[in-house]
Coordinates of C-alpha atoms in Angstrom, one line a residue:
V291 CA 3.6 -4.4 -4.9
L292 CA 2.9 -7.6 -7.1
L293 CA 1.4 -10.2 -4.9
S294 CA 0.6 -13.8 -5.7
W295 CA -0.6 -16.8 -4.0
G296 CA -1.5 -20.6 -4.7
A297 CA -4.7 -22.0 -4.5
P298 CA -5.6 -23.8 -1.3
E299 CA -5.2 -27.4 -0.6
F300 CA -8.6 -28.1 0.6
T301 CA -11.3 -26.5 -1.6
G302 CA -14.6 -27.7 0.6
G303 CA -15.5 -29.8 -2.4
A304 CA -16.3 -27.1 -5.1
E305 CA -14.1 -25.2 -7.4
V306 CA -12.5 -22.0 -6.1
S307 CA -14.0 -19.5 -8.1
S308 CA -12.7 -16.1 -6.3
Y309 CA -10.0 -14.6 -4.1
T310 CA -10.4 -11.7 -1.9
L311 CA -7.2 -9.8 -1.0
E312 CA -7.1 -7.3 2.0
V313 CA -4.4 -4.7 3.1
A314 CA -4.1 -3.0 6.1
S315 CA -1.2 -0.5 7.4
E316 CA 1.4 -2.4 9.7
D317 CA 1.1 0.1 12.3
G318 CA -2.7 -0.5 12.7
S319 CA -3.7 3.0 11.7
S320 CA -5.9 1.7 9.3
G321 CA -8.2 -1.4 9.2
Y322 CA -8.0 -4.3 6.5
R323 CA -9.8 -3.1 3.3
A324 CA -10.4 -5.1 0.1
V325 CA -8.4 -4.3 -2.9
Y326 CA -9.1 -7.3 -5.0
D327 CA -12.0 -9.7 -5.4
G328 CA -11.8 -12.0 -8.5
P329 CA -10.7 -15.1 -10.1
R330 CA -6.8 -14.5 -10.6
T331 CA -4.2 -15.7 -8.0
S332 CA -2.2 -12.5 -8.3
H333 CA -2.6 -8.6 -7.7
N334 CA -0.6 -5.5 -8.6
A335 CA -1.6 -3.4 -5.4
S336 CA -0.9 0.0 -7.0
T337 CA -2.8 2.6 -4.6
L338 CA -0.2 2.1 -1.7
Q339 CA 1.8 5.1 -0.4
P340 CA 5.3 5.3 -0.8
G341 CA 8.0 4.3 2.3
M342 CA 4.9 2.4 4.2
T343 CA 4.9 -1.2 5.6
Y344 CA 1.7 -2.9 4.7
K345 CA 0.0 -6.3 5.9
F346 CA -1.8 -8.4 3.5
R347 CA -4.2 -11.5 3.8
V348 CA -6.4 -13.3 1.3
K349 CA -9.1 -15.7 1.3
A350 CA -10.5 -18.2 -1.3
G351 CA -14.3 -18.6 -2.1
N352 CA -16.4 -21.1 -3.9
S353 CA -20.1 -21.6 -4.5
A354 CA -20.7 -22.5 -0.6
G355 CA -18.9 -19.1 0.6
K356 CA -15.5 -17.9 1.5
G357 CA -12.9 -19.6 3.4
M358 CA -10.7 -18.5 6.2
Y359 CA -8.1 -15.7 5.8
S360 CA -4.6 -16.8 5.0
P361 CA -1.6 -15.8 7.4
E362 CA -0.6 -12.4 6.9
C363 CA 2.1 -11.3 4.6
V364 CA 4.2 -8.1 5.4
A365 CA 5.5 -5.9 2.6
S366 CA 7.1 -2.5 2.3
T367 CA 6.9 0.2 -0.7
G368 CA 10.0 2.1 -1.9
A369 CA 10.5 5.8 -0.9
A370 CA 9.6 8.4 -3.3
P371 CA 10.9 11.8 -4.2
P372 CA 10.4 14.5 -1.6
G373 CA 7.8 17.3 -2.2
S374 CA 8.8 20.7 -3.4
P375 CA 9.9 23.3 -0.7
S376 CA 7.4 26.0 -0.2
N377 CA 7.4 29.9 0.5
V378 CA 10.5 30.9 -1.0
T379 CA 11.7 34.2 -0.4
V380 CA 14.3 36.3 -1.5
T381 CA 15.2 39.4 0.3
G382 CA 18.1 41.9 -0.7
I383 CA 20.7 42.4 1.9
S384 CA 23.2 44.5 0.3
S385 CA 24.1 45.8 -3.1
S386 CA 26.0 42.4 -4.0
A387 CA 24.1 39.7 -1.8
L388 CA 20.8 38.3 -1.3
Q389 CA 19.2 36.0 1.2
I390 CA 17.1 33.3 -0.2
S391 CA 15.0 31.2 2.3
W392 CA 12.2 28.4 2.3
E393 CA 10.2 26.2 4.1
T394 CA 11.0 22.3 4.0
A395 CA 8.8 20.0 2.0
P396 CA 5.8 18.7 3.7
T397 CA 6.8 15.0 2.3
H398 CA 10.3 13.7 2.7
G399 CA 9.9 10.8 0.2
T400 CA 7.5 8.8 2.2

């Protein structure tokens, strides 16, 4: 997910020198964690899980400290291919038939 943001209108009287971007799962199962801290106004959040919805927030910092967080932005990642089936077994039923069975993939593209 590529995120970008603009500089704050109010800088506190000093040049903005850094931004902190945080992410959390939308369902609240994980709290916010920092995924970027630096001078750019964009970041490619590449460590996210497929098929999930996330909340993002960003805050600016200058020589006096960090400001307040932005309003949350919500974004979803796309689905991924499913995992591989497991425990594939082949059993002979007769001289001309086989029975093949397997367990479903542990992930279904999410």
